[in-house]
Coordinates of C-alpha atoms and ligand atoms in Angstrom, one line a residue:
Chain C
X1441 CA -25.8 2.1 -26.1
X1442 CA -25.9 3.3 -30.2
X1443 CA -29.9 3.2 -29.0
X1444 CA -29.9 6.2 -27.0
X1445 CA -28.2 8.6 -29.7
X1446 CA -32.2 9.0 -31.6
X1447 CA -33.8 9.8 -28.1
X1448 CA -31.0 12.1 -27.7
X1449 CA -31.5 13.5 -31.0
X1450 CA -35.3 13.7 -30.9
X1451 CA -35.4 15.2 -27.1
X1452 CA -32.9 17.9 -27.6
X1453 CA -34.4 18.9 -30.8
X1454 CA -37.6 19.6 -28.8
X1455 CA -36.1 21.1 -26.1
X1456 CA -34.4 23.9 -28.5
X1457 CA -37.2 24.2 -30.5
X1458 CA -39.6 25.0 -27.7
X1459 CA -37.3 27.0 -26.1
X1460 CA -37.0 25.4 -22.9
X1461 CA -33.1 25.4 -23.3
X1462 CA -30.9 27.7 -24.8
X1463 CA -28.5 25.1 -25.3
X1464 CA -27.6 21.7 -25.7
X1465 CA -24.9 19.5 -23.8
X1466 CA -24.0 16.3 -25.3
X1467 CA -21.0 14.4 -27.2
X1468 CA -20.2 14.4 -31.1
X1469 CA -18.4 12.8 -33.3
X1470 CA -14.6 13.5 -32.9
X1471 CA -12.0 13.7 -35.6
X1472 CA -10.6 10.5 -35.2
X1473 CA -12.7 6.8 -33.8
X1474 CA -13.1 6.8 -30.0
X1475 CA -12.8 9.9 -29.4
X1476 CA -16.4 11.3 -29.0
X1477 CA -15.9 15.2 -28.3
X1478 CA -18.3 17.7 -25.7
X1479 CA -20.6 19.7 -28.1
X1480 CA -22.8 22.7 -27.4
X1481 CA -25.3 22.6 -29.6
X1482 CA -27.7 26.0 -29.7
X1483 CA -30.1 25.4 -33.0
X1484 CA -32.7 22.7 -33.7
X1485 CA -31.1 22.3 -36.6
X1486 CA -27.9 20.9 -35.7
X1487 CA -29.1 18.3 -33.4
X1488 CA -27.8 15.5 -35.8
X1489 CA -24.8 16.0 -34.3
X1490 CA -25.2 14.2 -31.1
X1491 CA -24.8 10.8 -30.3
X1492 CA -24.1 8.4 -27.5
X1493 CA -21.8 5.4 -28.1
X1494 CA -19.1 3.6 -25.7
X1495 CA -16.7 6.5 -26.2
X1496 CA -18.5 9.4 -24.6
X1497 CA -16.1 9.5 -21.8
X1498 CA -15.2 13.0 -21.2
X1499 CA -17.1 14.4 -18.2
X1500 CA -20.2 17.2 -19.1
X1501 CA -20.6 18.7 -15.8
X1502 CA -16.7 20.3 -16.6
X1503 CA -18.7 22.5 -19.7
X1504 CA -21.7 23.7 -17.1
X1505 CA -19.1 25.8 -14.6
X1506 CA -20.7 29.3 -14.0
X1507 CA -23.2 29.1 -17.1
X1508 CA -25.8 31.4 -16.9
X1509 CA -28.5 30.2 -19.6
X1510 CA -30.9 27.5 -19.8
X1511 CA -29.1 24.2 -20.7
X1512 CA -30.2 20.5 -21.5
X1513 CA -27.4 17.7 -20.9
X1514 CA -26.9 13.9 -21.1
X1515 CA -25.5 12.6 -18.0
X1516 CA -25.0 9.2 -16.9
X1517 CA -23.9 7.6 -13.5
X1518 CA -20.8 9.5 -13.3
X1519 CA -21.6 12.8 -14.8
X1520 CA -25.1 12.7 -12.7
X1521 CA -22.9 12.9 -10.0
X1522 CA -20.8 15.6 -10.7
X1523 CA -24.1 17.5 -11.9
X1524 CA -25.4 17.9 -7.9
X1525 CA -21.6 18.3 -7.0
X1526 CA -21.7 21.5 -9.4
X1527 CA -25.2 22.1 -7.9
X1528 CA -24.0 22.0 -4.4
X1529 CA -21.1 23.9 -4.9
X1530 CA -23.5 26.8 -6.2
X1531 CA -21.3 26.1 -9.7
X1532 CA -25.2 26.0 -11.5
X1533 CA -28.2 26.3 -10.6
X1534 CA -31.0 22.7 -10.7
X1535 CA -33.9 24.8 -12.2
X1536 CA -31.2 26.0 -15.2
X1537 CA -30.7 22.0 -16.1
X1538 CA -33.0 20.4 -18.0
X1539 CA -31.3 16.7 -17.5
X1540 CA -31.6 13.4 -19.7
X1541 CA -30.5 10.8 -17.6
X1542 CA -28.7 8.0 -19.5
X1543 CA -28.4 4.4 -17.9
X1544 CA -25.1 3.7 -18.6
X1545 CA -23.1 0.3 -19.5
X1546 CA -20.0 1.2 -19.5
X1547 CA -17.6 3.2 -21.7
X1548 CA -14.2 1.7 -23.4
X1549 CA -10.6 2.4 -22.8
X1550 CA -9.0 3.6 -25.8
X1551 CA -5.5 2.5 -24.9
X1552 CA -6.8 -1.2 -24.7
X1553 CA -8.5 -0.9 -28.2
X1554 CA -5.2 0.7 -29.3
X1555 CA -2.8 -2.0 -28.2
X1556 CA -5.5 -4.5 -28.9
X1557 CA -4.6 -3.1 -33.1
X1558 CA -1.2 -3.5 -32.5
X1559 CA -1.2 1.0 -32.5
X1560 CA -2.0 0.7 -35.7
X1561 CA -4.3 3.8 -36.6
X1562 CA -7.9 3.0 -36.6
X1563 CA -10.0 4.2 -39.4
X1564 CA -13.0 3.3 -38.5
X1565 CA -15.6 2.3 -35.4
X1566 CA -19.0 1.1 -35.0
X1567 CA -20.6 -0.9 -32.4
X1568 CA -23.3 -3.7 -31.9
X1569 CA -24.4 -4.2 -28.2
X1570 CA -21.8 -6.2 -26.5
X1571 CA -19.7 -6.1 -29.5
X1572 CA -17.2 -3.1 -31.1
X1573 CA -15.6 -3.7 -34.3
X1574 CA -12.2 -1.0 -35.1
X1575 CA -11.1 -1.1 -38.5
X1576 CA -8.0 0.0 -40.2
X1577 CA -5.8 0.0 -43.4
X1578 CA -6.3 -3.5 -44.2
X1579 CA -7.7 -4.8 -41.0
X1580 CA -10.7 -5.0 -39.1
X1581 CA -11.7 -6.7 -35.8
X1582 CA -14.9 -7.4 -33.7
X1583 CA -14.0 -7.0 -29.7
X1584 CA -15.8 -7.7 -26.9
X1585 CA -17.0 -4.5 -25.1
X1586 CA -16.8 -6.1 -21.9
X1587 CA -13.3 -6.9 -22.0
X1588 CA -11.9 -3.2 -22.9
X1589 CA -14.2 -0.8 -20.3
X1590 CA -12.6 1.6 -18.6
X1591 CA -11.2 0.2 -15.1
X1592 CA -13.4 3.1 -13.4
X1593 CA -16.7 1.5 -15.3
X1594 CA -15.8 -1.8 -14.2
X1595 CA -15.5 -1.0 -10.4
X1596 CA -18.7 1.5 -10.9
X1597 CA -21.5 1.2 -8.6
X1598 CA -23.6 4.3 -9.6
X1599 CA -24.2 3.5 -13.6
X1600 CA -27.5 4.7 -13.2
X1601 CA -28.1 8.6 -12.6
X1602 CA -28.9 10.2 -9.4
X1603 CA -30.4 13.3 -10.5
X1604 CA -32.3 13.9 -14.0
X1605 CA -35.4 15.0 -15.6
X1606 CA -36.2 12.4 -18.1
X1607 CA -34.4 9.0 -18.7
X1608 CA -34.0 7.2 -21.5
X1609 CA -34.4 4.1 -21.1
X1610 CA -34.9 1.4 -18.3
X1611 CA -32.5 1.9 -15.2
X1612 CA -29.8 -1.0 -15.5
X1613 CA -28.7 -3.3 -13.1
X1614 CA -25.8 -2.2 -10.3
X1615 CA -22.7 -3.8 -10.0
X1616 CA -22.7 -4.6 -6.7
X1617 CA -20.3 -7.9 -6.8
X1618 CA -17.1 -5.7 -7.5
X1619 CA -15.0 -4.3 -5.1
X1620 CA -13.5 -0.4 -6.4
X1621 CA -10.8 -0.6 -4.2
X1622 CA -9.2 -3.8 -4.3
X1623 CA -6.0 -2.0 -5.8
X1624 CA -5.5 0.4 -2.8
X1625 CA -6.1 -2.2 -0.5
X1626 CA -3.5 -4.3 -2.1
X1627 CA -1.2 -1.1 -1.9
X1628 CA -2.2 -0.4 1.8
X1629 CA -0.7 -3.6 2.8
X1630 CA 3.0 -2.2 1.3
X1631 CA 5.8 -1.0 3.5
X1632 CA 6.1 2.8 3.3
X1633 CA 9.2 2.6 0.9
X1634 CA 7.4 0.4 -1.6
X1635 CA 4.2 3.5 -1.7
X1636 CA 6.5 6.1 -2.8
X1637 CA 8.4 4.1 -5.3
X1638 CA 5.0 2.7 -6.8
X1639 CA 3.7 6.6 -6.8
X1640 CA 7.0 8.1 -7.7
X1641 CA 7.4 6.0 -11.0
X1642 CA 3.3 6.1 -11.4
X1643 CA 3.8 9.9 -12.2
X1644 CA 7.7 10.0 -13.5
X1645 CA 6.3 10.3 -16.9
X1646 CA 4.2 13.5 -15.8
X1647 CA 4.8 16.8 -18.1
X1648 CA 2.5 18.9 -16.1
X1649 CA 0.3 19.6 -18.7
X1650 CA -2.6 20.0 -16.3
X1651 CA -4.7 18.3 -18.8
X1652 CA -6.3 15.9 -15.6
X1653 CA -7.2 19.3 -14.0
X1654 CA -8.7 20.7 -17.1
X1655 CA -10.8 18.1 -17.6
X1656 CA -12.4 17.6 -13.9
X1657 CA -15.4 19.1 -13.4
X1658 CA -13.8 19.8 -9.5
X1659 CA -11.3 21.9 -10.9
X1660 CA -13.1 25.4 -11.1
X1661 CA -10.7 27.8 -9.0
X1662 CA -10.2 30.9 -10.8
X1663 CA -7.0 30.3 -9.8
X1664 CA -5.7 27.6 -9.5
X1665 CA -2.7 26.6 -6.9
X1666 CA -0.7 25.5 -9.0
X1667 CA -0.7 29.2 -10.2
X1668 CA -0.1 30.8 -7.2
X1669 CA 3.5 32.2 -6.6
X1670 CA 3.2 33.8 -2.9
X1671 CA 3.6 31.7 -1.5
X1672 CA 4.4 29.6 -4.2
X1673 CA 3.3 25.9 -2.8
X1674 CA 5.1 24.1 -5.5
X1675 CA 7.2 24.2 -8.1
X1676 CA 6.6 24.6 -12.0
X1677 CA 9.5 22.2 -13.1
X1678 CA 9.4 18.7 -13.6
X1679 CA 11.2 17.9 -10.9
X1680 CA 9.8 14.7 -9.0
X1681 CA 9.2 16.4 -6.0
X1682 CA 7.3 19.3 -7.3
X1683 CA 5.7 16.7 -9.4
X1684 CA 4.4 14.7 -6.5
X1685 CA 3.5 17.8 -4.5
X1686 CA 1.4 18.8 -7.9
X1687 CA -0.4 15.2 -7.7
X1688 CA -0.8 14.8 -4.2
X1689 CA -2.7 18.4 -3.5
X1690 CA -4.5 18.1 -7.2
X1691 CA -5.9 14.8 -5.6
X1692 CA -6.7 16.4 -2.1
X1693 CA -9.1 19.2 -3.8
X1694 CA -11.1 16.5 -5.3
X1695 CA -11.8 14.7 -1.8
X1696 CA -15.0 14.0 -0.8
X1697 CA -15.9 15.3 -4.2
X1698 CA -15.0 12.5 -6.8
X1699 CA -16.7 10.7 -8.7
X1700 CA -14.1 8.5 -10.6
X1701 CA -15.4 9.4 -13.3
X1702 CA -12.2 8.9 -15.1
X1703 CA -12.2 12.0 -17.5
X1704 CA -8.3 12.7 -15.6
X1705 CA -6.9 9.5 -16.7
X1706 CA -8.9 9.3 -20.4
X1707 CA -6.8 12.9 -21.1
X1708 CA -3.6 12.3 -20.0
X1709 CA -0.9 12.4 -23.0
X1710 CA 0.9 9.8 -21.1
X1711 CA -1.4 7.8 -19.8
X1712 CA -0.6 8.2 -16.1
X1713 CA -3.5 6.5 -13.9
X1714 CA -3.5 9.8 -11.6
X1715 CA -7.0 8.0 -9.7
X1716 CA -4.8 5.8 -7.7
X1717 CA -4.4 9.1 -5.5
X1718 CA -8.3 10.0 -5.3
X1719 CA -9.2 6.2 -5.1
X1720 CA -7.7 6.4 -2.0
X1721 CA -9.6 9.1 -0.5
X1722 CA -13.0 8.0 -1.9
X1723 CA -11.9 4.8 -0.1
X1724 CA -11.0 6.6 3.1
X1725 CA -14.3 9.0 3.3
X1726 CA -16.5 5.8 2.7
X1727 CA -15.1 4.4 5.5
X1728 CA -14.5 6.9 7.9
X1729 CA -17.9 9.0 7.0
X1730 CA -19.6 7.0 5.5
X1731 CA -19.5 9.3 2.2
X1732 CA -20.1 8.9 -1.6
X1733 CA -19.8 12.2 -3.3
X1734 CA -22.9 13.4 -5.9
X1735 CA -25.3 11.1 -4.6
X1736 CA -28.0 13.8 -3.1
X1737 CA -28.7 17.0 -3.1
X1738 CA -30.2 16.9 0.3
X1739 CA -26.6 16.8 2.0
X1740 CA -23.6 19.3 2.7
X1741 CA -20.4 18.2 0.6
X1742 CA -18.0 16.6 3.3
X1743 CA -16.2 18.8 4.5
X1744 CA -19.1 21.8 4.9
X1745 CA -20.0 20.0 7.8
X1746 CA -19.0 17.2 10.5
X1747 CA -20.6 15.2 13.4
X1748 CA -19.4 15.6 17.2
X1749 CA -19.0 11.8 16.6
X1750 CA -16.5 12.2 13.5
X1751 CA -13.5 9.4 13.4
X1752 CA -11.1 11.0 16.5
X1753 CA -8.9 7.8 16.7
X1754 CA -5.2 9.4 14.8
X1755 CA -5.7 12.2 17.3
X1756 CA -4.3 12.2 21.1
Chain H
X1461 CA 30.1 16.1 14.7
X1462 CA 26.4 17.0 15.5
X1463 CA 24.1 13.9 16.4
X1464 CA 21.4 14.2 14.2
X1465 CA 17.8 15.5 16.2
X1466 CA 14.6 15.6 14.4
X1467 CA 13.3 19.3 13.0
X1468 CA 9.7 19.0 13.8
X1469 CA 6.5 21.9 12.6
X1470 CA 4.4 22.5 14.9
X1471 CA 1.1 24.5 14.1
X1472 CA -0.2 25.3 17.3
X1473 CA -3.3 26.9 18.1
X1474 CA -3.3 30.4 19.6
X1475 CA -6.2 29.5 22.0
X1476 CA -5.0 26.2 23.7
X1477 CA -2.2 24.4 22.5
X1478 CA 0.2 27.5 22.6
X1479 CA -1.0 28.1 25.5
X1480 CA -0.5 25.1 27.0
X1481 CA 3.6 25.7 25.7
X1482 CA 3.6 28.6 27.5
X1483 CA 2.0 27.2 30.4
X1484 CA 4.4 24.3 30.1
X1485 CA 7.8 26.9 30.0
X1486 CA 6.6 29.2 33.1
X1487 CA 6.2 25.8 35.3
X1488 CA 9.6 24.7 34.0
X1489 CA 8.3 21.7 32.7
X1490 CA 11.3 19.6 30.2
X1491 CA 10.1 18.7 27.1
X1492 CA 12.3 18.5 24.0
X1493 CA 13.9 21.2 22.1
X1494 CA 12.7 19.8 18.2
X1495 CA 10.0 22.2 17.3
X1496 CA 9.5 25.0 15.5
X1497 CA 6.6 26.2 16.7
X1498 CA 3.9 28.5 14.2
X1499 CA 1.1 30.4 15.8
X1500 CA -2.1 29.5 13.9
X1501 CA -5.7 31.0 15.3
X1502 CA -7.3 27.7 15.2
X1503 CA -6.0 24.4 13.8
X1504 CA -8.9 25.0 11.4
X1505 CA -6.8 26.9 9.7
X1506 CA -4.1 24.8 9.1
X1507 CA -4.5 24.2 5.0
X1508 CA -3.0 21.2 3.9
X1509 CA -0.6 23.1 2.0
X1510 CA 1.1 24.2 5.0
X1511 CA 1.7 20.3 6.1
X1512 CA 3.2 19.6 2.3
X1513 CA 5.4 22.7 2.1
X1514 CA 6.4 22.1 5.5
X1515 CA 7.6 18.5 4.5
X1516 CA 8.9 20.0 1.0
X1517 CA 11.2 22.2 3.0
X1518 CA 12.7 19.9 5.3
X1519 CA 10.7 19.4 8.2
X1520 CA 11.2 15.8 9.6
X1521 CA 7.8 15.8 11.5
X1522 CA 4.4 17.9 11.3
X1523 CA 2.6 18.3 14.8
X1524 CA -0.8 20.1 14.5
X1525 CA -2.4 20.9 17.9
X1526 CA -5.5 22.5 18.4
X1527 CA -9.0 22.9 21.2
X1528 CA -10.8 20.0 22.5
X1529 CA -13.7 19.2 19.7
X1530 CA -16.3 21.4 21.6
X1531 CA -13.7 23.9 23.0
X1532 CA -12.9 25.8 19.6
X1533 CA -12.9 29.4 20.3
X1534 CA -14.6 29.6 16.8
X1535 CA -17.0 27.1 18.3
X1536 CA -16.6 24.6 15.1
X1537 CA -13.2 24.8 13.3
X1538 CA -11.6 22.0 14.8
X1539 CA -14.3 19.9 14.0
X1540 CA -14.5 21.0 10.2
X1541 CA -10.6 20.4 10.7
X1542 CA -10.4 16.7 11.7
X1543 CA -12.4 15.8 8.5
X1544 CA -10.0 17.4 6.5
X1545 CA -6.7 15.5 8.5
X1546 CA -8.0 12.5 8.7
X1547 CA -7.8 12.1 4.7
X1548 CA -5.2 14.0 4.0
X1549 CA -3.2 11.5 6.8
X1550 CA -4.5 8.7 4.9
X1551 CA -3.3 9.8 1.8
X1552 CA 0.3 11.2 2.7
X1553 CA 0.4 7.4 4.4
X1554 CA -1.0 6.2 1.3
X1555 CA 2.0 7.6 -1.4
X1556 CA 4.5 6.6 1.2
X1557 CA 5.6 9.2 4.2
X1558 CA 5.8 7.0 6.7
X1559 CA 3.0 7.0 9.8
X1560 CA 4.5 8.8 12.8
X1561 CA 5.9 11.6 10.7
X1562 CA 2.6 13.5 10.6
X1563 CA 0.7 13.9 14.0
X1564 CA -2.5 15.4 15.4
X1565 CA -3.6 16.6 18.9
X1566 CA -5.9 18.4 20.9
X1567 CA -4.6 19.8 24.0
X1568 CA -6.2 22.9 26.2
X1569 CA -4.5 25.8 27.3
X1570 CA -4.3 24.2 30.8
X1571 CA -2.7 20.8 30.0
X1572 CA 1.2 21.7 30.4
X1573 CA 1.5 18.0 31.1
X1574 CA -0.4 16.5 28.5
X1575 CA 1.4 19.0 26.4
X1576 CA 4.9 17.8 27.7
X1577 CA 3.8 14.2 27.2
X1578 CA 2.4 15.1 23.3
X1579 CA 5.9 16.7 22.8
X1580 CA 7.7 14.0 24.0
X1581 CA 6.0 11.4 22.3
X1582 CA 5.9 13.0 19.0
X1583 CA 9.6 13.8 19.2
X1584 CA 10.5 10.0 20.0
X1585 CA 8.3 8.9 17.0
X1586 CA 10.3 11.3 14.4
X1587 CA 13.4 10.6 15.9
X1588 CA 12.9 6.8 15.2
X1589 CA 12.2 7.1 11.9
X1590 CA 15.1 9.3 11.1
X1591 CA 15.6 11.9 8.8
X1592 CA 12.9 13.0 6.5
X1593 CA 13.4 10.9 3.6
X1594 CA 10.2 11.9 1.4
X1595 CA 9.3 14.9 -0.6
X1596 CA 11.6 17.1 0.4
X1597 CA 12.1 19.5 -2.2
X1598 CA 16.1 20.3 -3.5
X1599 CA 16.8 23.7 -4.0
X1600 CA 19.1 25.1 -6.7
X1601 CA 22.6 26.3 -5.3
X1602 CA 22.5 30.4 -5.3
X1603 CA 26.0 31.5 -6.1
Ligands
LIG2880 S1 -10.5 13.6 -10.1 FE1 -10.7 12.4 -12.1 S2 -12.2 10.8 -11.6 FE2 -12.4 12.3 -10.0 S3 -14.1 13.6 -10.6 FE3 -12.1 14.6 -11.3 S4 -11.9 13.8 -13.5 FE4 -13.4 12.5 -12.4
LIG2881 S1 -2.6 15.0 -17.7 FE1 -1.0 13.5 -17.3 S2 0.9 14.5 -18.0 FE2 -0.7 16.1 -17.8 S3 -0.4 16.9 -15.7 FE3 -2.0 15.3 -15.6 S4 -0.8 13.4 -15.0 FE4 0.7 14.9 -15.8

């Protein structure tokens, strides 16, 4: 992956230098290993910045809400997605984006890798092709990448992007012998008790934070309803229910629109896998409509139109 | 001792359902006394939020009824409407409240009977699952 940070480099440096964007859109360095940060990058000049690595898992499109210059952005499989989302949604506008489609193989989790050193604090990261190595205060190990991506990159079936200008390398192979939902489908099969007490202790360590909402690219509302107080649709406390209510309508905005992308669960202080609740509608609209969110920019989101013929069977 | 009976929200539409209520009481047609009927202009506008704060207050059922797809008086928001219940059914089912707490119907302003038998059936269903057990949210004693 470490081979598409000089295309990056060399493309954005262009691109600012010949004015064709007035900024850049990519991931830097962060403070501490694995975690790459968003960066706007507005001068030829700093384009050293940027870089692409298995840790750029933070979602661009979030960054391009409402922007009115011309911008150039990385996207891969996920982000691509959320890119036509935020075109559709008349968030941006396509002839603003100047896109460099990255072919993606996956990004790590950083919770693995943690537990992986003991939680020991890592120093240190570089990477190899298949192969990471973390290193530490007196340690260092070489991991497999495959074993440690992200459980959305493992279930992904759009690595490659669906929308871009230029991409940087050759499109990579689809992983079609996966099945994304074979955790919901396990759940389905549960009596109704055993749902809630799954989802009730899935969020108990929730402290509202609103991090998972901050860092979806879906999330746009100027205000938001978690914000609004009349009526005021649920509460601001920690208390389970309010909690719940919190999760179950954050997850309901994002239907027909998410891309399990996984920025919600990479942010979350407490590591709370929140996609359990959109996994379930992603699996629901692809079986009832038929519907993949971010795929084309030749169709109305779901819900901005319907078919006479639409599912009718839960209805007398 | 009161025997427990099922508080049931119903969001019915102005143009058809509530209607067919109406039509239902003036023919003195029997059909249970467990709803708490709201008057929505189309079951189009029923936001989801209304079903959750519905169940967050107590409710032990949600009925939404609304036009025949192809009868909307707003020619289209039922349709755009089913899209939006059939998910959110799936996923209320999916975190745990239990199926035949939440139910859908479309029923014209002429169809007291199909009203009557709607009721009836959606009352039966809440009653056997007893009370609301799920997301109902406890409010602070105010002294
Ligand atoms: S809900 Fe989570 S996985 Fe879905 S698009 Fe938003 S951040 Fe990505
Ligand atoms: S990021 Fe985690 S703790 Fe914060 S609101 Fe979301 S689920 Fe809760």
């Amino acid at each position: 992956m470490i081979r598409y940070t000089e295309k990056i480099r060399e493309r954005a440096r262009e691109l600012l230098g010949q004015g064709k964007v007035d900024v850049f859109i990519g991931y830097k360095k962060g403070t501490v290993p694995l975690m790459n940060q968003p960066v706007m990058i507005k001068r030829a000049e700093d384009v050293d910045q940027l870089l692409w690595d298995s840790n750029c898992c933070l979602n661009l499109a979030n960054y391009l809400t409402k922007r009115t210059e011309k911008i150039g952005i990385v996207a891969n499989g996920c982000n691509s997605r959320n890119i036509v989302i935020h075109i559709l949604e008349n968030q941006i506008k396509r002839d603003q984006l100047y896109i460099l489609g990255i072919p993606c193989e996956g990004t790590i989790d950083h919770r693995a890798v943690l537990r992986a050193a003991d939680n020991q604090e890592l120093l240190g990261y570089s990477e190899d092709g298949k192969e990471f190595t973390i290193r530490g205060a007196g340690f260092e190990k070489t991991l497999k990448k495959e074993e440690f991506l992200r459980t959305n990159c493992k279930t992904c079936q759009h690595r490659n992007p669906v929308i871009y200008d230029e991409l940087l390398g050759d499109p990579v192979p689809e992983n079609t012998e996966v099945d994304p939902f074979s955790d919901v489908k396990g759940l389905e099969t549960q009596p109704p008790e055993k749902k809630w007490s799954f989802f009730q202790n899935l969020i108990s360590k929730c402290i509202r934070c609103y991090a998972c909402r901050n860092a979806c690219p879906l999330c746009y509302c100027p205000t938001c309803f978690v914000d609004e107080s009349k009526p005021q649709w649920v509460g601001k406390s920690i208390d389970p229910i309010d909690t719940m209510t919190f999760h179950i309508l954050r997850a309901y905005h994002c239907a027909g629109r998410c891309t399990d992308c996984g920025a919600c669960e990479r942010v979350c202080p407490v590591a709370i896998p929140m996609r359990q609740f959109t996994k379930k509608l992603n699996k629901d609209a692809k079986e009832l409509f038929d519907w993949e969110a971010g795929l084309t920019l030749e169709t109305r989101p779901l819900f901005d139109f319907y078919k006479t013929s639409d599912y009718n069977e839960f209805i007398y | 001792m009161n025997e427990w009976s099922p508080k049931i929200t119903a969001f019915l539409c102005n143009w058809c359902t509530y209607g067919a209520a109406d039509l239902a009481g003036v023919s003195r047609l029997q059909y249970p006394p467990n709803f708490r009927v709201i008057r929505v202009p189309c079951s189009g506008r029923v936001s989801p939020k209304f079903i959750l704060a519905a169940f967050r207050q107590g409710a032990d059922g949600v009925w939404v009824s609304g036009c025949h797809p192809g009868d909307c008086h707003y020619l289209e928001g039922n349709f755009y409407a089913r899209r939006k219940f059939a998910l959110l059914k799936g996923l209320l089912e999916h975190i745990g409240i239990e199926p035949g707490r939440l139910h859908f119907s479309w029923i014209s302003s002429a169809e007291a009977t199909k009203f009557v038998e709607v009721a009836t059936k959606v009352a039966n269903a809440v009653g056997a699952l007893g009370p609301a057990k799920y997301l109902i949210k406890q409010r602070a004693e105010v002294a």
